[in-house]
């Protein structure tokens, strides 16, 4: 007899939808399973002002196929020129759910990010006052810091000082990849949470580099050694409400990934729920999947959990496409390296 699992409809607390043809192609892949998502603002040019966010939200809604329901939770890209009044107004009228901090140069389209934290002090103070979360890409960018150490160094040199200087600032450490990230969240009782991606629960750095370089496993922050992956799995499946799903599903066309200078990002939107059910079952924690995908995130963001339910059934291997076609070119779907048996009905 096949096994079934019913959950409140999940949300994705970190998602890249892009724009134009790519947006139209990838949006249904998320909307099929997820009710809401925190939408990353790293377009070219980035979503910096409330006017940018309103226009982007309208483009997302226009790209949503008839009959699908999906709520984009918009974010603003923090720059050294960001206007605290614009941020506060966008929060007050319900347009935005968070502000995103990219250290300048940390990842895809992050050139307009923050170099000098003194220049964003006024915005951070305002956010602490109004309770608006800051979503943080937690990596330093100094060239002398080894790429595998950039998250741990960021916590010590940037995140902890910023949080101490801004009491009450609510922070989401996005896509944590290390035991250091897990420990930092666990050691802080208040105002701090972390998202964990699907792919960082599945791959470690060997998957990227052993037996030939695998560009479709390259993302930022880059996957770390196995001990870190295991720490992430323990955190995600622990039931601790400070950890929740942010897929960081980040589509790039195959030519842009399979290149001499390939883009960072794993496209996990189509099979995330099947992979997570597999991972949680392996950890004997299927009863905690709903917390991770559907309850902990809304609780942190002060939103009600979704009323609708989804059912997963464990059965024959689940077919999912190798790649999807977009107007911009093919985009490979993340391959966990094993068959998936949990199907979203
Ligand atoms: O792998 C990633 N891809 N990490 C990021 O931080 C950005 C994202 C993207 O936009 O492609
Ligand atoms: Zn991202």
mmCIF file of N, CA and C in Angstrom, residues 240-321:
data_model
loop_
_atom_site.group_PDB
_atom_site.id
_atom_site.type_symbol
_atom_site.label_atom_id
_atom_site.label_comp_id
_atom_site.label_asym_id
_atom_site.label_seq_id
_atom_site.Cartn_x
_atom_site.Cartn_y
_atom_site.Cartn_z
ATOM 1 N N UNK A 240 13.226 22.624 15.330
ATOM 2 C CA UNK A 240 13.518 23.976 15.821
ATOM 3 C C UNK A 240 12.917 24.983 14.841
ATOM 4 N N UNK A 241 12.026 25.830 15.340
ATOM 5 C CA UNK A 241 11.250 26.726 14.463
ATOM 6 C C UNK A 241 12.092 27.825 13.840
ATOM 7 N N UNK A 242 13.343 27.970 14.267
ATOM 8 C CA UNK A 242 14.198 29.009 13.673
ATOM 9 C C UNK A 242 14.759 28.592 12.316
ATOM 10 N N UNK A 243 14.529 27.339 11.915
ATOM 11 C CA UNK A 243 15.020 26.879 10.613
ATOM 12 C C UNK A 243 13.827 26.587 9.707
ATOM 13 N N UNK A 244 13.860 27.157 8.497
ATOM 14 C CA UNK A 244 12.770 26.867 7.555
ATOM 15 C C UNK A 244 13.278 26.886 6.123
ATOM 16 N N UNK A 245 12.406 26.439 5.226
ATOM 17 C CA UNK A 245 12.792 26.258 3.827
ATOM 18 C C UNK A 245 12.900 27.579 3.073
ATOM 19 N N UNK A 246 14.028 27.760 2.418
ATOM 20 C CA UNK A 246 14.177 28.798 1.397
ATOM 21 C C UNK A 246 14.940 28.106 0.287
ATOM 22 N N UNK A 247 14.267 27.772 -0.801
ATOM 23 C CA UNK A 247 14.927 26.885 -1.772
ATOM 24 C C UNK A 247 16.137 27.538 -2.434
ATOM 25 N N UNK A 248 16.115 28.890 -2.569
ATOM 26 C CA UNK A 248 17.123 29.561 -3.399
ATOM 27 C C UNK A 248 17.126 28.975 -4.809
ATOM 28 N N UNK A 249 15.977 28.465 -5.239
ATOM 29 C CA UNK A 249 15.879 27.964 -6.617
ATOM 30 C C UNK A 249 16.266 29.127 -7.542
ATOM 31 N N UNK A 250 17.322 28.920 -8.329
ATOM 32 C CA UNK A 250 17.958 30.038 -9.051
ATOM 33 C C UNK A 250 18.275 29.600 -10.474
ATOM 34 N N UNK A 251 17.306 29.767 -11.386
ATOM 35 C CA UNK A 251 17.511 29.268 -12.745
ATOM 36 C C UNK A 251 18.516 30.092 -13.540
ATOM 37 N N UNK A 252 19.390 29.383 -14.221
ATOM 38 C CA UNK A 252 20.250 29.953 -15.260
ATOM 39 C C UNK A 252 20.144 29.009 -16.448
ATOM 40 N N UNK A 253 20.279 29.532 -17.657
ATOM 41 C CA UNK A 253 20.206 28.634 -18.814
ATOM 42 C C UNK A 253 21.423 27.703 -18.812
ATOM 43 N N UNK A 254 21.256 26.538 -19.414
ATOM 44 C CA UNK A 254 22.349 25.565 -19.439
ATOM 45 C C UNK A 254 23.631 26.135 -20.055
ATOM 46 N N UNK A 255 23.552 26.874 -21.163
ATOM 47 C CA UNK A 255 24.809 27.436 -21.692
ATOM 48 C C UNK A 255 25.502 28.358 -20.681
ATOM 49 N N UNK A 256 24.720 29.048 -19.858
ATOM 50 C CA UNK A 256 25.348 29.925 -18.865
ATOM 51 C C UNK A 256 25.917 29.155 -17.674
ATOM 52 N N UNK A 257 25.425 27.957 -17.435
ATOM 53 C CA UNK A 257 25.984 27.112 -16.365
ATOM 54 C C UNK A 257 27.172 26.303 -16.878
ATOM 55 N N UNK A 258 27.012 25.747 -18.081
ATOM 56 C CA UNK A 258 28.025 24.835 -18.625
ATOM 57 C C UNK A 258 29.008 25.664 -19.449
ATOM 58 N N UNK A 259 29.772 26.468 -18.747
ATOM 59 C CA UNK A 259 30.592 27.483 -19.401
ATOM 60 C C UNK A 259 31.934 27.570 -18.692
ATOM 61 N N UNK A 260 32.906 28.203 -19.345
ATOM 62 C CA UNK A 260 34.222 28.392 -18.721
ATOM 63 C C UNK A 260 34.110 29.244 -17.465
ATOM 64 N N UNK A 261 33.071 30.054 -17.370
ATOM 65 C CA UNK A 261 32.823 30.833 -16.150
ATOM 66 C C UNK A 261 31.332 30.705 -15.839
ATOM 67 N N UNK A 262 30.968 29.574 -15.265
ATOM 68 C CA UNK A 262 29.558 29.219 -15.113
ATOM 69 C C UNK A 262 28.878 29.974 -13.985
ATOM 70 N N UNK A 263 27.588 30.242 -14.166
ATOM 71 C CA UNK A 263 26.796 30.955 -13.156
ATOM 72 C C UNK A 263 26.494 30.052 -11.962
ATOM 73 N N UNK A 264 26.281 30.705 -10.812
ATOM 74 C CA UNK A 264 25.939 29.999 -9.574
ATOM 75 C C UNK A 264 24.430 29.877 -9.450
ATOM 76 N N UNK A 265 23.952 28.692 -9.128
ATOM 77 C CA UNK A 265 22.524 28.549 -8.863
ATOM 78 C C UNK A 265 22.045 27.155 -9.200
ATOM 79 N N UNK A 266 21.162 26.608 -8.369
ATOM 80 C CA UNK A 266 20.540 25.301 -8.616
ATOM 81 C C UNK A 266 19.044 25.525 -8.785
ATOM 82 N N UNK A 267 18.475 24.925 -9.797
ATOM 83 C CA UNK A 267 17.045 25.103 -10.076
ATOM 84 C C UNK A 267 16.281 23.921 -9.487
ATOM 85 N N UNK A 268 15.698 24.158 -8.312
ATOM 86 C CA UNK A 268 15.086 23.074 -7.552
ATOM 87 C C UNK A 268 13.571 23.199 -7.432
ATOM 88 N N UNK A 269 12.999 24.243 -8.021
ATOM 89 C CA UNK A 269 11.549 24.465 -7.817
ATOM 90 C C UNK A 269 10.714 23.238 -8.204
ATOM 91 N N UNK A 270 11.002 22.553 -9.337
ATOM 92 C CA UNK A 270 10.077 21.484 -9.746
ATOM 93 C C UNK A 270 10.064 20.272 -8.818
ATOM 94 N N UNK A 271 11.203 19.930 -8.206
ATOM 95 C CA UNK A 271 11.238 18.678 -7.435
ATOM 96 C C UNK A 271 11.600 18.857 -5.962
ATOM 97 N N UNK A 272 11.575 20.103 -5.485
ATOM 98 C CA UNK A 272 11.932 20.338 -4.079
ATOM 99 C C UNK A 272 11.097 19.517 -3.107
ATOM 100 N N UNK A 273 9.788 19.500 -3.256
ATOM 101 C CA UNK A 273 8.964 18.809 -2.256
ATOM 102 C C UNK A 273 9.243 17.303 -2.263
ATOM 103 N N UNK A 274 9.482 16.731 -3.444
ATOM 104 C CA UNK A 274 9.808 15.305 -3.513
ATOM 105 C C UNK A 274 11.152 15.024 -2.842
ATOM 106 N N UNK A 275 12.121 15.909 -3.068
ATOM 107 C CA UNK A 275 13.448 15.716 -2.463
ATOM 108 C C UNK A 275 13.363 15.865 -0.949
ATOM 109 N N UNK A 276 12.626 16.884 -0.491
ATOM 110 C CA UNK A 276 12.555 17.100 0.964
ATOM 111 C C UNK A 276 11.877 15.931 1.664
ATOM 112 N N UNK A 277 10.825 15.388 1.049
ATOM 113 C CA UNK A 277 10.171 14.231 1.675
ATOM 114 C C UNK A 277 11.159 13.067 1.761
ATOM 115 N N UNK A 278 11.953 12.888 0.711
ATOM 116 C CA UNK A 278 12.980 11.837 0.712
ATOM 117 C C UNK A 278 13.983 12.066 1.860
ATOM 118 N N UNK A 279 14.476 13.307 1.967
ATOM 119 C CA UNK A 279 15.481 13.622 2.993
ATOM 120 C C UNK A 279 14.893 13.448 4.397
ATOM 121 N N UNK A 280 13.691 13.978 4.618
ATOM 122 C CA UNK A 280 13.088 13.885 5.956
ATOM 123 C C UNK A 280 12.785 12.426 6.298
ATOM 124 N N UNK A 281 12.412 11.632 5.302
ATOM 125 C CA UNK A 281 12.180 10.214 5.580
ATOM 126 C C UNK A 281 13.490 9.535 5.958
ATOM 127 N N UNK A 282 14.556 9.847 5.235
ATOM 128 C CA UNK A 282 15.871 9.270 5.582
ATOM 129 C C UNK A 282 16.266 9.613 7.010
ATOM 130 N N UNK A 283 15.875 10.811 7.454
ATOM 131 C CA UNK A 283 16.232 11.255 8.818
ATOM 132 C C UNK A 283 15.172 10.836 9.832
ATOM 133 N N UNK A 284 14.221 10.018 9.395
ATOM 134 C CA UNK A 284 13.148 9.554 10.272
ATOM 135 C C UNK A 284 12.387 10.737 10.886
ATOM 136 N N UNK A 285 12.122 11.740 10.056
ATOM 137 C CA UNK A 285 11.533 12.987 10.559
ATOM 138 C C UNK A 285 10.389 13.463 9.667
ATOM 139 N N UNK A 286 9.685 12.541 9.035
ATOM 140 C CA UNK A 286 8.590 12.975 8.154
ATOM 141 C C UNK A 286 7.562 13.813 8.912
ATOM 142 N N UNK A 287 7.427 13.551 10.215
ATOM 143 C CA UNK A 287 6.455 14.312 11.016
ATOM 144 C C UNK A 287 6.904 15.762 11.217
ATOM 145 N N UNK A 288 8.148 16.083 10.863
ATOM 146 C CA UNK A 288 8.640 17.457 11.037
ATOM 147 C C UNK A 288 8.731 18.223 9.724
ATOM 148 N N UNK A 289 8.386 17.551 8.626
ATOM 149 C CA UNK A 289 8.479 18.218 7.325
ATOM 150 C C UNK A 289 7.551 19.437 7.258
ATOM 151 N N UNK A 290 6.350 19.299 7.784
ATOM 152 C CA UNK A 290 5.386 20.406 7.711
ATOM 153 C C UNK A 290 5.885 21.649 8.454
ATOM 154 N N UNK A 291 6.539 21.437 9.583
ATOM 155 C CA UNK A 291 7.103 22.579 10.306
ATOM 156 C C UNK A 291 8.100 23.319 9.434
ATOM 157 N N UNK A 292 8.984 22.552 8.794
ATOM 158 C CA UNK A 292 10.057 23.139 7.990
ATOM 159 C C UNK A 292 9.517 23.863 6.753
ATOM 160 N N UNK A 293 8.531 23.272 6.088
ATOM 161 C CA UNK A 293 8.076 23.838 4.810
ATOM 162 C C UNK A 293 6.875 24.770 4.956
ATOM 163 N N UNK A 294 6.111 24.641 6.038
ATOM 164 C CA UNK A 294 4.795 25.293 6.042
ATOM 165 C C UNK A 294 4.435 26.052 7.319
ATOM 166 N N UNK A 295 5.185 25.868 8.400
ATOM 167 C CA UNK A 295 4.789 26.515 9.661
ATOM 168 C C UNK A 295 5.841 27.491 10.202
ATOM 169 N N UNK A 296 7.110 27.095 10.186
ATOM 170 C CA UNK A 296 8.136 27.916 10.836
ATOM 171 C C UNK A 296 8.349 29.252 10.121
ATOM 172 N N UNK A 297 8.302 29.230 8.803
ATOM 173 C CA UNK A 297 8.507 30.461 8.033
ATOM 174 C C UNK A 297 7.416 31.487 8.304
ATOM 175 N N UNK A 298 6.136 31.104 8.143
ATOM 176 C CA UNK A 298 5.073 32.061 8.452
ATOM 177 C C UNK A 298 5.167 32.587 9.881
ATOM 178 N N UNK A 299 5.531 31.723 10.827
ATOM 179 C CA UNK A 299 5.613 32.177 12.219
ATOM 180 C C UNK A 299 6.663 33.276 12.347
ATOM 181 N N UNK A 300 7.816 33.105 11.696
ATOM 182 C CA UNK A 300 8.850 34.139 11.798
ATOM 183 C C UNK A 300 8.395 35.436 11.141
ATOM 184 N N UNK A 301 7.761 35.312 9.988
ATOM 185 C CA UNK A 301 7.349 36.511 9.243
ATOM 186 C C UNK A 301 6.021 37.095 9.749
ATOM 187 N N UNK A 302 5.430 36.471 10.772
ATOM 188 C CA UNK A 302 4.198 37.016 11.342
ATOM 189 C C UNK A 302 3.001 36.860 10.427
ATOM 190 N N UNK A 303 2.990 35.786 9.643
ATOM 191 C CA UNK A 303 1.871 35.528 8.728
ATOM 192 C C UNK A 303 1.181 34.234 9.147
ATOM 193 N N UNK A 304 -0.109 34.095 8.824
ATOM 194 C CA UNK A 304 -0.776 32.834 9.150
ATOM 195 C C UNK A 304 -0.274 31.730 8.226
ATOM 196 N N UNK A 305 -0.213 30.495 8.704
ATOM 197 C CA UNK A 305 0.115 29.406 7.788
ATOM 198 C C UNK A 305 -1.009 29.235 6.773
ATOM 199 N N UNK A 306 -0.701 28.620 5.652
ATOM 200 C CA UNK A 306 -1.729 28.427 4.616
ATOM 201 C C UNK A 306 -2.796 27.456 5.102
ATOM 202 N N UNK A 307 -4.032 27.735 4.706
ATOM 203 C CA UNK A 307 -5.132 26.832 5.075
ATOM 204 C C UNK A 307 -5.198 25.622 4.136
ATOM 205 N N UNK A 308 -4.834 25.831 2.870
ATOM 206 C CA UNK A 308 -4.917 24.722 1.910
ATOM 207 C C UNK A 308 -3.893 23.640 2.272
ATOM 208 N N UNK A 309 -4.142 22.437 1.801
ATOM 209 C CA UNK A 309 -3.253 21.302 2.084
ATOM 210 C C UNK A 309 -2.720 20.733 0.778
ATOM 211 N N UNK A 310 -1.550 20.082 0.826
ATOM 212 C CA UNK A 310 -1.094 19.265 -0.293
ATOM 213 C C UNK A 310 -0.874 17.855 0.240
ATOM 214 N N UNK A 311 -1.022 16.892 -0.638
ATOM 215 C CA UNK A 311 -0.769 15.507 -0.251
ATOM 216 C C UNK A 311 0.365 14.946 -1.085
ATOM 217 N N UNK A 312 1.287 14.281 -0.400
ATOM 218 C CA UNK A 312 2.370 13.575 -1.083
ATOM 219 C C UNK A 312 2.112 12.080 -0.949
ATOM 220 N N UNK A 313 2.374 11.356 -2.022
ATOM 221 C CA UNK A 313 2.189 9.910 -2.016
ATOM 222 C C UNK A 313 3.511 9.249 -2.358
ATOM 223 N N UNK A 314 3.864 8.216 -1.583
ATOM 224 C CA UNK A 314 5.100 7.477 -1.878
ATOM 225 C C UNK A 314 4.752 6.249 -2.710
ATOM 226 N N UNK A 315 5.372 6.182 -3.858
ATOM 227 C CA UNK A 315 4.969 5.165 -4.828
ATOM 228 C C UNK A 315 6.127 4.915 -5.788
ATOM 229 N N UNK A 316 5.776 4.569 -7.036
ATOM 230 C CA UNK A 316 6.799 4.350 -8.061
ATOM 231 C C UNK A 316 7.637 5.616 -8.252
ATOM 232 N N UNK A 317 8.820 5.465 -8.859
ATOM 233 C CA UNK A 317 9.647 6.663 -9.076
ATOM 234 C C UNK A 317 8.871 7.789 -9.755
ATOM 235 N N UNK A 318 9.085 9.002 -9.251
ATOM 236 C CA UNK A 318 8.352 10.172 -9.743
ATOM 237 C C UNK A 318 9.043 10.700 -10.991
ATOM 238 N N UNK A 319 8.319 10.802 -12.095
ATOM 239 C CA UNK A 319 8.947 11.427 -13.260
ATOM 240 C C UNK A 319 8.980 12.943 -13.093
ATOM 241 N N UNK A 320 10.116 13.526 -13.360
ATOM 242 C CA UNK A 320 10.172 14.990 -13.453
ATOM 243 C C UNK A 320 11.110 15.317 -14.608
ATOM 244 N N UNK A 321 10.926 16.474 -15.228
ATOM 245 C CA UNK A 321 11.729 16.749 -16.422
ATOM 246 C C UNK A 321 13.189 16.970 -16.075
#
